[in-house]
Coordinates of C-alpha atoms in Angstrom, one line a residue:
M1 CA 25.8 23.9 -25.7
K2 CA 23.9 25.4 -28.6
I3 CA 20.1 24.8 -28.3
D4 CA 17.6 25.7 -31.0
L5 CA 14.1 24.2 -30.2
H6 CA 11.9 25.7 -33.0
T7 CA 12.4 24.5 -36.5
H8 CA 10.3 23.3 -39.5
S9 CA 10.7 20.7 -42.2
T10 CA 8.9 19.7 -45.4
C11 CA 6.3 18.0 -43.2
S12 CA 4.8 21.4 -42.8
D13 CA 6.1 24.6 -44.3
G14 CA 9.9 24.2 -44.2
T15 CA 12.0 23.4 -47.3
D16 CA 14.3 20.8 -45.7
S17 CA 13.3 17.2 -45.2
P18 CA 13.5 16.1 -41.5
A19 CA 16.8 14.4 -42.2
K20 CA 18.2 17.4 -44.1
L21 CA 17.1 19.6 -41.2
I22 CA 19.2 17.6 -38.8
E23 CA 22.1 17.7 -41.2
Q24 CA 21.8 21.4 -41.4
A25 CA 21.7 21.7 -37.6
H26 CA 24.8 19.6 -37.3
A27 CA 26.6 21.8 -39.9
A28 CA 25.5 24.9 -37.9
H29 CA 27.0 23.3 -34.7
V30 CA 23.6 23.1 -33.1
D31 CA 23.9 20.5 -30.3
V32 CA 20.2 20.2 -29.5
V33 CA 17.5 20.8 -32.1
G34 CA 13.7 20.7 -31.8
I35 CA 11.5 19.7 -34.7
T36 CA 8.2 21.5 -34.4
D37 CA 6.2 21.2 -37.6
H38 CA 2.8 22.8 -37.7
D39 CA 0.1 20.5 -36.4
T40 CA 1.9 17.3 -37.3
V41 CA 4.4 14.8 -35.8
A42 CA 5.0 13.2 -39.2
G43 CA 8.7 14.1 -39.3
W44 CA 9.6 12.7 -35.9
D45 CA 10.8 9.2 -37.0
E46 CA 13.0 10.5 -39.9
A47 CA 14.5 13.2 -37.8
S48 CA 15.2 10.8 -35.0
Q49 CA 17.1 8.4 -37.3
A50 CA 19.2 11.3 -38.6
A51 CA 19.9 12.7 -35.2
S52 CA 21.0 9.3 -33.9
Q53 CA 23.4 9.0 -36.8
L54 CA 24.9 12.5 -36.5
G55 CA 25.0 12.8 -32.7
V56 CA 22.6 15.7 -32.6
K57 CA 20.2 15.6 -29.7
L58 CA 16.6 15.8 -30.9
V59 CA 13.6 17.3 -28.9
R60 CA 10.4 16.2 -30.6
G61 CA 7.6 18.7 -30.7
M62 CA 4.9 20.3 -32.7
E63 CA 3.7 23.9 -33.2
L64 CA 0.0 23.9 -32.6
T65 CA -2.4 26.4 -34.1
A66 CA -4.6 28.1 -31.5
T67 CA -6.7 31.2 -30.7
C68 CA -6.3 33.5 -27.7
H69 CA -8.7 36.4 -27.1
G70 CA -9.7 36.2 -30.7
V71 CA -6.1 36.3 -32.0
R72 CA -4.4 33.5 -33.8
V73 CA -1.4 32.3 -31.8
H74 CA 1.0 29.4 -31.9
I75 CA 1.9 27.1 -29.0
L76 CA 5.0 24.9 -29.1
G77 CA 4.3 21.5 -27.5
Y78 CA 7.3 19.3 -26.6
L79 CA 7.9 15.7 -25.7
F80 CA 4.2 14.6 -25.4
D81 CA 2.6 11.3 -26.2
P82 CA 1.9 11.6 -30.0
H83 CA -0.7 8.8 -29.7
H84 CA -2.8 10.5 -26.9
R85 CA -6.4 10.9 -27.9
A86 CA -6.5 14.7 -27.6
V87 CA -3.3 15.1 -29.6
Q88 CA -4.6 12.9 -32.4
E89 CA -8.0 14.7 -32.4
H90 CA -6.2 18.1 -32.7
I91 CA -4.1 16.8 -35.6
R92 CA -7.0 15.4 -37.5
T93 CA -9.3 18.4 -37.0
V94 CA -6.8 21.1 -37.7
Q95 CA -5.3 19.3 -40.7
A96 CA -8.7 18.9 -42.3
S97 CA -9.4 22.6 -41.6
R98 CA -6.1 23.6 -43.2
V99 CA -6.9 21.7 -46.4
N100 CA -10.3 23.3 -46.6
R101 CA -8.9 26.7 -45.9
A102 CA -6.2 26.3 -48.6
R103 CA -8.9 25.3 -51.1
L104 CA -11.1 28.3 -50.3
I105 CA -8.2 30.8 -50.4
T106 CA -7.1 29.4 -53.7
E107 CA -10.6 29.6 -55.1
R108 CA -10.6 33.3 -54.2
L109 CA -7.2 33.9 -55.6
A110 CA -8.1 32.1 -58.8
E111 CA -10.7 34.7 -59.6
D112 CA -7.8 37.2 -60.2
F113 CA -4.6 35.1 -60.7
P114 CA -3.6 32.0 -62.7
I115 CA -3.5 29.5 -59.7
T116 CA -5.3 26.2 -58.9
F117 CA -5.6 24.0 -55.9
D118 CA -3.6 21.4 -57.7
D119 CA -0.8 24.0 -58.0
V120 CA -0.8 24.5 -54.3
V121 CA -0.7 20.8 -53.5
A122 CA 2.2 20.4 -55.9
Q123 CA 4.2 22.8 -53.7
A124 CA 3.9 20.6 -50.6
A125 CA 5.9 17.5 -49.9
P126 CA 3.8 14.2 -49.9
G127 CA 1.8 14.1 -46.7
A128 CA 2.8 17.6 -45.7
V129 CA 0.3 19.8 -43.7
L130 CA -1.0 22.4 -46.2
G131 CA -0.6 26.0 -45.3
R132 CA -0.5 29.5 -46.7
P133 CA 3.3 29.1 -47.4
H134 CA 2.4 26.5 -50.0
I135 CA -0.1 28.9 -51.6
A136 CA 2.6 31.6 -51.6
D137 CA 5.0 29.2 -53.3
A138 CA 2.4 28.4 -56.0
L139 CA 1.9 32.1 -56.6
V140 CA 5.7 32.5 -57.0
A141 CA 5.8 29.5 -59.4
A142 CA 3.0 31.1 -61.4
G143 CA 5.0 34.3 -61.7
V144 CA 2.3 36.3 -59.8
I145 CA 4.7 37.5 -57.1
A146 CA 8.4 37.4 -56.4
N147 CA 8.7 35.5 -53.1
R148 CA 6.9 34.1 -50.0
S149 CA 7.3 37.3 -48.0
Q150 CA 5.7 39.4 -50.7
A151 CA 2.9 36.9 -51.1
F152 CA 2.1 37.2 -47.4
A153 CA 2.4 40.9 -47.3
R154 CA 0.2 41.6 -50.4
L155 CA -2.1 38.6 -50.8
L156 CA -2.2 36.3 -47.8
A157 CA -2.3 38.5 -44.7
S158 CA -5.4 38.4 -42.5
S159 CA -6.4 41.8 -43.9
S160 CA -6.4 40.5 -47.5
P161 CA -9.8 40.0 -49.3
Y162 CA -8.5 36.5 -50.2
Y163 CA -7.9 35.5 -46.5
V164 CA -9.9 32.7 -44.9
S165 CA -9.6 31.7 -41.3
Q166 CA -9.3 28.2 -40.1
Y167 CA -10.5 26.2 -37.0
A168 CA -8.3 26.2 -34.0
P169 CA -8.8 25.3 -30.3
T170 CA -8.1 27.9 -27.6
A171 CA -4.5 28.3 -26.4
R172 CA -5.7 27.3 -22.9
E173 CA -7.1 24.0 -24.4
V174 CA -3.8 23.3 -26.1
V175 CA -1.8 24.0 -23.0
E176 CA -4.0 21.7 -21.0
F177 CA -4.2 18.8 -23.4
I178 CA -0.5 18.8 -24.1
G179 CA 0.1 18.7 -20.4
V180 CA -2.3 15.8 -20.0
A181 CA -0.4 14.0 -22.8
G182 CA 2.8 14.3 -20.8
G183 CA 4.3 17.3 -22.6
K184 CA 5.2 20.9 -21.9
T185 CA 4.2 24.0 -23.7
V186 CA 5.9 27.3 -24.8
W187 CA 4.1 30.3 -26.3
A188 CA 5.9 31.0 -29.7
H189 CA 6.8 34.5 -30.7
P190 CA 3.9 36.2 -28.7
R191 CA 4.8 39.7 -29.8
A192 CA 5.1 39.0 -33.6
M193 CA 3.3 42.2 -34.4
A194 CA 4.3 42.2 -38.1
R195 CA 2.1 39.1 -38.4
G196 CA -1.0 40.9 -37.2
K197 CA -2.8 41.5 -33.8
V198 CA -1.2 40.0 -30.7
A199 CA -2.9 38.7 -27.6
P200 CA -3.3 41.0 -24.5
D201 CA -0.9 40.8 -21.5
S202 CA -3.7 39.3 -19.5
A203 CA -3.3 36.1 -21.5
F204 CA 0.1 35.3 -20.0
A205 CA -1.4 35.0 -16.5
E206 CA -4.3 32.9 -17.9
L207 CA -2.0 30.4 -19.7
A208 CA 0.5 30.3 -16.8
Q209 CA -2.4 29.3 -14.6
A210 CA -3.3 26.6 -17.1
G211 CA 0.2 25.1 -17.0
L212 CA 2.2 27.0 -19.7
F213 CA 5.9 26.2 -19.2
G214 CA 7.6 29.0 -21.1
I215 CA 7.6 31.9 -23.5
E216 CA 9.7 32.3 -26.6
V217 CA 11.2 35.7 -25.8
D218 CA 14.2 35.7 -28.1
H219 CA 12.8 35.3 -31.6
R220 CA 13.4 37.6 -34.6
D221 CA 9.6 38.4 -34.9
N222 CA 9.4 39.8 -31.4
P223 CA 10.6 43.4 -31.8
A224 CA 13.7 44.2 -29.6
D225 CA 11.8 46.7 -27.6
T226 CA 9.2 44.1 -26.6
R227 CA 11.6 41.6 -25.2
P228 CA 12.4 43.3 -21.8
A229 CA 8.7 43.3 -21.0
L230 CA 8.5 39.6 -22.0
A231 CA 11.4 38.9 -19.8
D232 CA 9.6 40.6 -16.9
I233 CA 6.5 38.4 -17.6
V234 CA 8.7 35.3 -17.5
K235 CA 9.9 36.3 -14.0
E236 CA 6.5 37.4 -12.8
Y237 CA 4.8 34.1 -13.6
G238 CA 7.6 31.7 -12.9
L239 CA 7.9 30.8 -16.6
A240 CA 11.0 29.7 -18.6
R241 CA 12.7 32.0 -21.2
F242 CA 13.2 30.4 -24.6
G243 CA 15.1 31.6 -27.7
S244 CA 14.8 30.0 -31.1
S245 CA 15.4 30.5 -34.8
D246 CA 12.0 29.3 -36.2
Y247 CA 14.1 27.9 -39.1
H248 CA 12.2 27.1 -42.3
G249 CA 15.1 26.3 -44.7
T250 CA 15.0 28.6 -47.7
G251 CA 11.4 29.5 -47.0
K252 CA 12.5 32.2 -44.5
P253 CA 15.7 34.1 -43.8
N254 CA 15.9 32.7 -40.3
E255 CA 19.2 30.9 -39.6
L256 CA 19.6 27.9 -37.4
G257 CA 21.0 28.9 -34.0
E258 CA 20.4 32.7 -34.5
N259 CA 18.5 32.6 -31.2
T260 CA 19.0 29.9 -28.6
T261 CA 17.7 28.6 -25.3
A262 CA 19.9 28.4 -22.1
R263 CA 21.1 25.0 -21.0
D264 CA 19.4 25.1 -17.6
V265 CA 16.0 25.8 -19.3
Y266 CA 16.6 22.9 -21.6
Y267 CA 17.2 20.6 -18.7
E268 CA 14.0 21.8 -17.0
L269 CA 12.0 21.3 -20.2
I270 CA 13.0 17.7 -20.7
D271 CA 12.5 16.7 -17.0
G272 CA 9.5 14.6 -16.3
T273 CA 8.0 14.5 -19.8
F274 CA 6.4 11.5 -21.6
A275 CA 8.9 11.3 -24.4
E276 CA 12.6 11.4 -24.1
V277 CA 15.3 13.3 -26.0
I278 CA 16.7 11.2 -28.8

């Protein structure tokens, strides 16, 4: 069984629609796929319909923006109640912050480059959660830079003068309210050093105590030499080891199924949650 539980669609910063994402997973012989768009559940229904038609098992989730010891992190929430008050409050607050942030970054960029906020909005699918990838795509479309990766490296990184931070709850708060909403949480790519600073090791104990279910160990952004230590942390705190692609369509080189999660971990994940696997 091939299990890939971290992917993105056009509802956030992926380039495949939710239905196309499921089609791609089916073509890649992925048996179980997780849709985990950033701070939105907008793709769940469309992905569910496609999964039912193609016989792909779908784990519905969301990648939640959070902070941990002053560092921006991402927490994957799975199979929670999407209508729970805390979940809805997170979505409303973070999405509003994302829009404001995109506008402010674009205003800064516009002082030096031919880009407008309307250009950024045009790069996102209708109703999609705005993010820096859409700004990157607008810069590419304007001929400012060659691709998303270069845009992030040169203009959109946290060290850039154009960078603007956004609101995010603490990782502990996210772990706790997803748990209250009947879901389970996994810390995504915790050693993605190329993206910027990473949280200290002490954070693993804190989040495990708060109810964290697992850690995404096998992910291309976790350098190979960091994975043995992450595996030790998994064992030390009784967590589950996850592996995922973080597929974004053509937005990133990540391929569906390039990293996967073990069958026994998958069955532990889906046991006792609010939502069921489609």
